[in-house]
CSV table of C-alpha atoms in Angstrom, one decimal:
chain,number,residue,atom,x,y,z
G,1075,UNK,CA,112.4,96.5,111.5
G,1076,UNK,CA,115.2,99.5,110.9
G,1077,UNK,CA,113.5,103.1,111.6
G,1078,UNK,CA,110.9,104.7,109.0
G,1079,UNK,CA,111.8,107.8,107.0
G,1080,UNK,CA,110.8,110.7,108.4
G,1081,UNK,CA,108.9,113.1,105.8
G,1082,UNK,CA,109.9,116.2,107.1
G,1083,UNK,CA,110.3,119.1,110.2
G,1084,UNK,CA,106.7,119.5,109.8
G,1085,UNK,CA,106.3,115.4,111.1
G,1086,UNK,CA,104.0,114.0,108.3
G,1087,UNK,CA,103.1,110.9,108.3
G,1088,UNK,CA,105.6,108.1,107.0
G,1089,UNK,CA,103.9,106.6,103.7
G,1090,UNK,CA,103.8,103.6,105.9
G,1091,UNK,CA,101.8,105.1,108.0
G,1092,UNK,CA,99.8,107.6,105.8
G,1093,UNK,CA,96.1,106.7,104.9
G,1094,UNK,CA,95.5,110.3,102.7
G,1095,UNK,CA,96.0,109.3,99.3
G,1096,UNK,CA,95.7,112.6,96.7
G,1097,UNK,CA,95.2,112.5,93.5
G,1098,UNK,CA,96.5,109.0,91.6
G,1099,UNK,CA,92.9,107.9,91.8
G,1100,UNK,CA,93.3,106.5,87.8
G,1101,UNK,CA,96.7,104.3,88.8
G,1102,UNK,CA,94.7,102.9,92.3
G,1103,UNK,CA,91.8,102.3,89.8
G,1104,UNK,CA,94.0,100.4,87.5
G,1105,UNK,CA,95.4,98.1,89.6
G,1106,UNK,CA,92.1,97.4,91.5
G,1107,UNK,CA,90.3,96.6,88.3
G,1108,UNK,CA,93.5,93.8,87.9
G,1109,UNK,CA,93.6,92.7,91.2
G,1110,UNK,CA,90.1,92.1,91.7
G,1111,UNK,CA,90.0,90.2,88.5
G,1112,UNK,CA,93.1,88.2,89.0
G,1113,UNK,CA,91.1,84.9,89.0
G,1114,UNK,CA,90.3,85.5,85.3
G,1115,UNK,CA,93.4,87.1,84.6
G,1116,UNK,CA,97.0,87.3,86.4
G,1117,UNK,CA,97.7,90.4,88.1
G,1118,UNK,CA,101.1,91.6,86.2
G,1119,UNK,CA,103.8,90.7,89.0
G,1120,UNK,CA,105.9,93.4,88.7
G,1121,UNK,CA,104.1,97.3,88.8
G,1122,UNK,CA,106.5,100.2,88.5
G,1123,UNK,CA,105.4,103.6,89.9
G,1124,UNK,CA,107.5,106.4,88.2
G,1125,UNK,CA,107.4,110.3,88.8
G,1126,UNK,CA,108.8,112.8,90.3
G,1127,UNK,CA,109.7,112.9,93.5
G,1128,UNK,CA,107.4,113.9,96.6
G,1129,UNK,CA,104.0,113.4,94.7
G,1130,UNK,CA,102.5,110.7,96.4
G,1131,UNK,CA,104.2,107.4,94.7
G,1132,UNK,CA,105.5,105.7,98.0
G,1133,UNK,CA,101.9,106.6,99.6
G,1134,UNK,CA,100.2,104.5,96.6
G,1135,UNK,CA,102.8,101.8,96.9
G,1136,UNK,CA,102.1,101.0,100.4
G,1137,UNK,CA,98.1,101.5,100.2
G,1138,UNK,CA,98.4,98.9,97.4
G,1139,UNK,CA,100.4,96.7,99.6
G,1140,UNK,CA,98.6,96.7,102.8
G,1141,UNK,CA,95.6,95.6,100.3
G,1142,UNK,CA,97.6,92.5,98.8
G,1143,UNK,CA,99.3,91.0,101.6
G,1144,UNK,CA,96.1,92.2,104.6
G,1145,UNK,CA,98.3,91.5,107.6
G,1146,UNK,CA,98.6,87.5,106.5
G,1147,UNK,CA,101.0,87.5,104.0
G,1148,UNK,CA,104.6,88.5,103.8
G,1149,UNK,CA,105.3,91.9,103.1
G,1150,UNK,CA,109.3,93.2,102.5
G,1151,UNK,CA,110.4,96.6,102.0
G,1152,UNK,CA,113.6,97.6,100.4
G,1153,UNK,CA,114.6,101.1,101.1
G,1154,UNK,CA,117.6,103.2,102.8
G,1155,UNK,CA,115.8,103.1,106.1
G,1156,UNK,CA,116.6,99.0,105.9
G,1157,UNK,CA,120.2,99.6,103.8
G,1158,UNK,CA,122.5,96.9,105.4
G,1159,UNK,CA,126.3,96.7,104.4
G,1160,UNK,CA,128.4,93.1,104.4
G,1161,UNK,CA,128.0,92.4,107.9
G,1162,UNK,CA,124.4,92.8,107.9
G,1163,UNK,CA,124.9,95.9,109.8
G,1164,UNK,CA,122.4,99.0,109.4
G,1165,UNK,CA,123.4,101.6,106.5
G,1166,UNK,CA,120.7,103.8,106.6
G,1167,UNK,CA,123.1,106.8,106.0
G,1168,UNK,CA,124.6,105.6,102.4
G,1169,UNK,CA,124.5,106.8,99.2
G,1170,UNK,CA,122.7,103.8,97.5
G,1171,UNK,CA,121.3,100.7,98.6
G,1172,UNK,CA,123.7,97.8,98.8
G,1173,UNK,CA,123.6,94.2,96.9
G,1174,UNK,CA,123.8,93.3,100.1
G,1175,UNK,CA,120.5,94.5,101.3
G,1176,UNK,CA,118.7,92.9,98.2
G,1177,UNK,CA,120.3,89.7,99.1
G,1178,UNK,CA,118.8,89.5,102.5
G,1179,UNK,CA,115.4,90.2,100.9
G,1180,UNK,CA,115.8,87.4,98.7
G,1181,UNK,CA,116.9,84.8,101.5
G,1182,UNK,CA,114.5,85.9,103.8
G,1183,UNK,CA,111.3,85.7,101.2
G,1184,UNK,CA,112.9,82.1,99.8
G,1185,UNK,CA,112.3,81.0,103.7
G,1186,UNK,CA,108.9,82.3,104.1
G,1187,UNK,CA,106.9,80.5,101.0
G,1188,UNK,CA,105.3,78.0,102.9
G,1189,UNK,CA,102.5,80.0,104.0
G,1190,UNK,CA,100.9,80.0,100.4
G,1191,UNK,CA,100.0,84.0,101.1
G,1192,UNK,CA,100.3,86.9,98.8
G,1193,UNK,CA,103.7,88.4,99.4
G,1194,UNK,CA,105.1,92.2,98.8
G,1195,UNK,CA,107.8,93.3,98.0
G,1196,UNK,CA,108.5,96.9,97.9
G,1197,UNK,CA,111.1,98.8,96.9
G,1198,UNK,CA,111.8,102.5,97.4
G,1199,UNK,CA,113.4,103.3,95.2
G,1200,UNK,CA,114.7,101.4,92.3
G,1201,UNK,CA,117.1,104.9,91.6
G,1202,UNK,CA,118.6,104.5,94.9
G,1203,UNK,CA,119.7,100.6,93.5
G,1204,UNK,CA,123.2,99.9,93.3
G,1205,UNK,CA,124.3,98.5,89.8
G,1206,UNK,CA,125.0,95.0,91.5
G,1207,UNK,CA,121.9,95.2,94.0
G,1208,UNK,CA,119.7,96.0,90.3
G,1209,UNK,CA,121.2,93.2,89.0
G,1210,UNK,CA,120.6,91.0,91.8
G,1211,UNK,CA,116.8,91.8,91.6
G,1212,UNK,CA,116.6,91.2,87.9
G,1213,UNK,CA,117.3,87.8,88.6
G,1214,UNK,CA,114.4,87.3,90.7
G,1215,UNK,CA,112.3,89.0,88.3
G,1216,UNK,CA,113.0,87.1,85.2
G,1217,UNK,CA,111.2,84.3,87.2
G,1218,UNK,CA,108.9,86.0,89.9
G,1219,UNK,CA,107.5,83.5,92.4
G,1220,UNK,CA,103.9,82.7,92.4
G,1221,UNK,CA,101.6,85.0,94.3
G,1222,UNK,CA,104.5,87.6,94.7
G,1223,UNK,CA,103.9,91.2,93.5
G,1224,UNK,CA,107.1,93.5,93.3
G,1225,UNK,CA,106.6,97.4,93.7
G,1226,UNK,CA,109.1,99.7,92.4
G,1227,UNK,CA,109.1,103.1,93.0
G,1228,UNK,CA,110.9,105.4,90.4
G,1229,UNK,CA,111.7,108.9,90.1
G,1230,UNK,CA,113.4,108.7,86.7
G,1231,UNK,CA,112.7,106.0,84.6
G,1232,UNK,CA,115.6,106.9,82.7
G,1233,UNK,CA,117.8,105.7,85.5
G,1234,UNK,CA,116.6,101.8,85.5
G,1235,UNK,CA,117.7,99.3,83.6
G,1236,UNK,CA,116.0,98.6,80.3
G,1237,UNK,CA,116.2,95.1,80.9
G,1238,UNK,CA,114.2,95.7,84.4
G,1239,UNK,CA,111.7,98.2,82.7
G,1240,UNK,CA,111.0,95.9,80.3
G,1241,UNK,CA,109.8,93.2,82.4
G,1242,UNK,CA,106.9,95.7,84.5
G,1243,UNK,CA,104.2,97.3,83.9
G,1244,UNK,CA,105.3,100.8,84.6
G,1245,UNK,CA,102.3,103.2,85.4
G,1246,UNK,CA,103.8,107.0,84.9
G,1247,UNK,CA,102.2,109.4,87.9
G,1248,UNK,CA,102.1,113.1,87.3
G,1249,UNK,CA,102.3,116.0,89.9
G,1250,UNK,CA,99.7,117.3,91.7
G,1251,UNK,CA,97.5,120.1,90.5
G,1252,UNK,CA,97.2,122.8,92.5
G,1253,UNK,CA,93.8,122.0,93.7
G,1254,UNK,CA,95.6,118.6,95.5
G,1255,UNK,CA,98.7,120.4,96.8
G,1256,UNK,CA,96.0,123.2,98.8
G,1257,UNK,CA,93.8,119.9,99.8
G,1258,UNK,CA,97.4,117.8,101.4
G,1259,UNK,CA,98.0,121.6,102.8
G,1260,UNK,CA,95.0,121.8,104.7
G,1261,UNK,CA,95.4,117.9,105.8
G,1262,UNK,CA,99.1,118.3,106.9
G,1263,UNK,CA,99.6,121.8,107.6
G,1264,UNK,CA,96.9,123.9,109.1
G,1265,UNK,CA,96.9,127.1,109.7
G,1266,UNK,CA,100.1,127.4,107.6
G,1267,UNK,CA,100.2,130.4,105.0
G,1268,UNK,CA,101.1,129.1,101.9
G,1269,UNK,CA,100.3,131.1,98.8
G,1270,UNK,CA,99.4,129.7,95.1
G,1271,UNK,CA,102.7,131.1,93.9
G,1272,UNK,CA,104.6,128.9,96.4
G,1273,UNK,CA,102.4,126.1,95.0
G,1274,UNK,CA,103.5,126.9,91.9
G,1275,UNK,CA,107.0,126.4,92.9
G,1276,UNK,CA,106.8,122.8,94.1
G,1277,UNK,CA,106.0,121.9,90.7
G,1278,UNK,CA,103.5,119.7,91.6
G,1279,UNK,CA,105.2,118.3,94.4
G,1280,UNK,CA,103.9,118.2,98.1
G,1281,UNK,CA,107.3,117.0,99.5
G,1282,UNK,CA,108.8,119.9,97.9
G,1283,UNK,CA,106.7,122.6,100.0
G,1284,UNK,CA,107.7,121.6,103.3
G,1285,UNK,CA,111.3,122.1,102.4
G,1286,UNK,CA,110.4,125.5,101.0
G,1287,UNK,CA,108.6,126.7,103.9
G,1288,UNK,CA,111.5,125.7,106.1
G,1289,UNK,CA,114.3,127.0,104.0
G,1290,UNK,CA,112.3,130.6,103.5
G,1291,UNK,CA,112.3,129.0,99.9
G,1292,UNK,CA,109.1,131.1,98.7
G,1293,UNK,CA,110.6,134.5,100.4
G,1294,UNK,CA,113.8,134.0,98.6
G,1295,UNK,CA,112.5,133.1,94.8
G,1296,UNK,CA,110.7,136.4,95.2
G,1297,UNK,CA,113.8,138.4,95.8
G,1298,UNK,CA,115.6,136.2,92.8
G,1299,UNK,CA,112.9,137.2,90.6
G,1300,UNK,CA,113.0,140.9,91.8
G,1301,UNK,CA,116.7,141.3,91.5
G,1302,UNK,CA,115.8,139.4,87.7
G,1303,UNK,CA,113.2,142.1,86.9
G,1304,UNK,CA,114.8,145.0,88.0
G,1305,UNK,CA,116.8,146.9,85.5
G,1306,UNK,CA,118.9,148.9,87.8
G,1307,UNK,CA,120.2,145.3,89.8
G,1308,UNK,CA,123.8,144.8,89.9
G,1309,UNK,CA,126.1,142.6,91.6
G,1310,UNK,CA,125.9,143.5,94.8
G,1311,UNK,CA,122.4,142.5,94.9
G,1312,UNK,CA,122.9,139.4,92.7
G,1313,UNK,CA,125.9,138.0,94.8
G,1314,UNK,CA,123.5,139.1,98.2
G,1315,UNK,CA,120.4,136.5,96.7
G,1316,UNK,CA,123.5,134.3,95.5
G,1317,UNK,CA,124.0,133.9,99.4
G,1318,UNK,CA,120.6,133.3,100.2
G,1319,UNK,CA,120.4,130.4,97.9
G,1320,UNK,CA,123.8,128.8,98.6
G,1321,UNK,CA,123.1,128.3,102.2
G,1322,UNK,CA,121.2,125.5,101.6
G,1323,UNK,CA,121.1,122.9,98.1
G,1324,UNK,CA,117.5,122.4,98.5
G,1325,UNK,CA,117.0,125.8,97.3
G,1326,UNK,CA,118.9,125.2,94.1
G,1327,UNK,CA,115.7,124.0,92.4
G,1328,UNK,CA,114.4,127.5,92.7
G,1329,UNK,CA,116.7,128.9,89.8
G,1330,UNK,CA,115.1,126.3,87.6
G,1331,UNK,CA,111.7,127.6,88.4
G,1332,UNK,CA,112.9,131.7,87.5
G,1333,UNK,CA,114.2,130.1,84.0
G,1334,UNK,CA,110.8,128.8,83.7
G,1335,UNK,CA,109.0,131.7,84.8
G,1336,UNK,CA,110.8,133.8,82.0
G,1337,UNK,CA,109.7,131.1,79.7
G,1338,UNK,CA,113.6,130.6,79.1
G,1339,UNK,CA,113.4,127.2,77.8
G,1340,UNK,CA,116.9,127.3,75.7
G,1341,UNK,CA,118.8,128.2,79.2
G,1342,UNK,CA,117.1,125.4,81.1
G,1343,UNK,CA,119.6,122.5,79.7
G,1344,UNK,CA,122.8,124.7,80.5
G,1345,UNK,CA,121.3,125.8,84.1
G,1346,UNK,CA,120.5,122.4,84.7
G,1347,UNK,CA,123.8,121.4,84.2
G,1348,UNK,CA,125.6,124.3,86.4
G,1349,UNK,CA,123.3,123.6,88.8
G,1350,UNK,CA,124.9,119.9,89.0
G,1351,UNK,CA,128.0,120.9,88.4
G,1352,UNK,CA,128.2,122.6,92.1
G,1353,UNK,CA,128.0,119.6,93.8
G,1354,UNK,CA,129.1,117.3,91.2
G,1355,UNK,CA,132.9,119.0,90.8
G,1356,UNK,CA,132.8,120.7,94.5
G,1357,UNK,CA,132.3,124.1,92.8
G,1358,UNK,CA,132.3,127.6,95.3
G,1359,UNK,CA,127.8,127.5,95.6
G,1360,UNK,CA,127.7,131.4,95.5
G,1361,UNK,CA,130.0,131.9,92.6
G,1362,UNK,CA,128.3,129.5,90.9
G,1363,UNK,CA,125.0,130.3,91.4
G,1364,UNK,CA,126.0,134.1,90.7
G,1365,UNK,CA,127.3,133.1,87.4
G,1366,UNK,CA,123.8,131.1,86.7
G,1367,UNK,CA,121.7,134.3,87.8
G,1368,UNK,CA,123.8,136.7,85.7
G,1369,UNK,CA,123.2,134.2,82.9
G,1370,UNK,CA,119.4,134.6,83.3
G,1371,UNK,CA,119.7,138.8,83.5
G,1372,UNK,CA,121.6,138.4,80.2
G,1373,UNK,CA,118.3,136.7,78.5
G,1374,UNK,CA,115.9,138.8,79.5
């Protein structure tokens, strides 16, 4: 088995390996209610767990997964941690996951249904999917083998194929309340100050604090929104938080978050897209990011 994601510098758990499941409690309901009635009625084969990012989807995939298969079955995961290219040689360091990879799943599972076992197969996630490696699972789900349940994991449904969304059941999990994101804090990362306003930021996301506490994200949103509410601001002190935020793209999110904190709704599309634009056409990050803050200045 290729190496497991690692979470994050604060060394959470894998969701392999994690047994603290937040919040999600109607989706786990959901598919216990089917699962433990799937003598009456099929379980639907194919379950797609969409949201954002970092709220606990992979963590539900694999508690639903240890369940099915219970050490006796067959269980495959699809991911960038098992990415192989051609050869069959690990890829874990590419941009998507290869046909390639998918393929292997398939030939693999194909040899292993004699043992008449429940069989998983995971993937994580279906946005990382090559156009060719989609395709290639499609086929398998048109006609998904007996006693086989598929989890996808998607963080934006609008990135799958129609034709692949059409054939799950796709269960939509929201972010965390703050209540949750304080109660995985205290789990993961005791004795760690982390204020409600930094909870705030992660927008319901736990995977997005430990990035913020390791970029000084929360210190740095409150001199953007200083340098924002402060009259007498000028660009010295816009290009000085333009710095701050440049040196690392994890920290881009955090312009997003002053739009919505100024209730800016009309500027979010257009910061969105700058925002994008910096990696997307190799733009300078502080100029750009200037520009985006003076944008924000001009609205207020």
């Amino acid at each position: 088995m290729a190496p497991r994601k690692q979470s994050s510098s604060f060394n959470f758990p894998s969701p392999m390996d994690n047994d603290v499941l937040i919040g999600h409690g109607d989706v786990l309901r959901d598919f216990m209610a089917a699962w433990n009635g799937r003598d009456a009625h099929p379980v639907h084969p194919v379950w797609m767990l969409s949201g954002p990012r970092g709220i606990g989807k992979a963590t539900l995939a694999y508690k639903i997964a240890k369940l099915v298969y219970g050490n006796v079955g067959d269980f495959f995961i699809i991911d960038m941690a098992h990415n192989i290219d051609k050869d069959g040689k690990p890829k874990p360091d590419a941009k998507n996951i290869s046909v390639y990879t998918v393929r292997a799943m398939i030939e693999k599972m194909q040899m292993s249904s004699m043992s008449g076992e429940w069989r998983v197969i995971l993937i994580d996630s279906v946005d990382e999917l090559t156009t060719s490696a989609e395709n290639a699972m499609l086929k398998l789900l048109e006609e998904p083998p007996a006693k086989t349940l598929f989890l996808l994991i998607v963080h934006q449904l609008a990135n799958v194929l129609p034709t692949v969304r059409s054939r799950a059941r796709v269960e939509k999990m929201h972010p965390l309340t703050i209540g949750e994101l304080r109660e995985l804090c205290n789990k993961f990362m005791p004795g760690t100050e982390i204020t409600d306003e930094t909870l705030r930021l992660t927008n319901g996301s736990f995977g997005r604090i430990a990035n913020i506490k390791r970029t000084g994200g929360d210190a740095i949103y409150d001199d953007l929104i200083e340098c924002l509410n402060n009259p007498h601001s000028h660009s010295t002190d816009v290009m000085a938080v333009s710095k701050k935020i440049a040196a690392d793209p994890a920290l881009y999110g955090i312009l997003l978050d002053a739009v919505a904190a100024f209730g800016l709704a009309d500027l979010y599309p257009s910061a969105t897209h700058a925002i994008a634009d910096i990696t997307r056409v190799n733009l300078e990050p502080e100029l750009a990011i200037f520009k985006i803050i003076m944008q924000i200045k001009k609205c207020l």
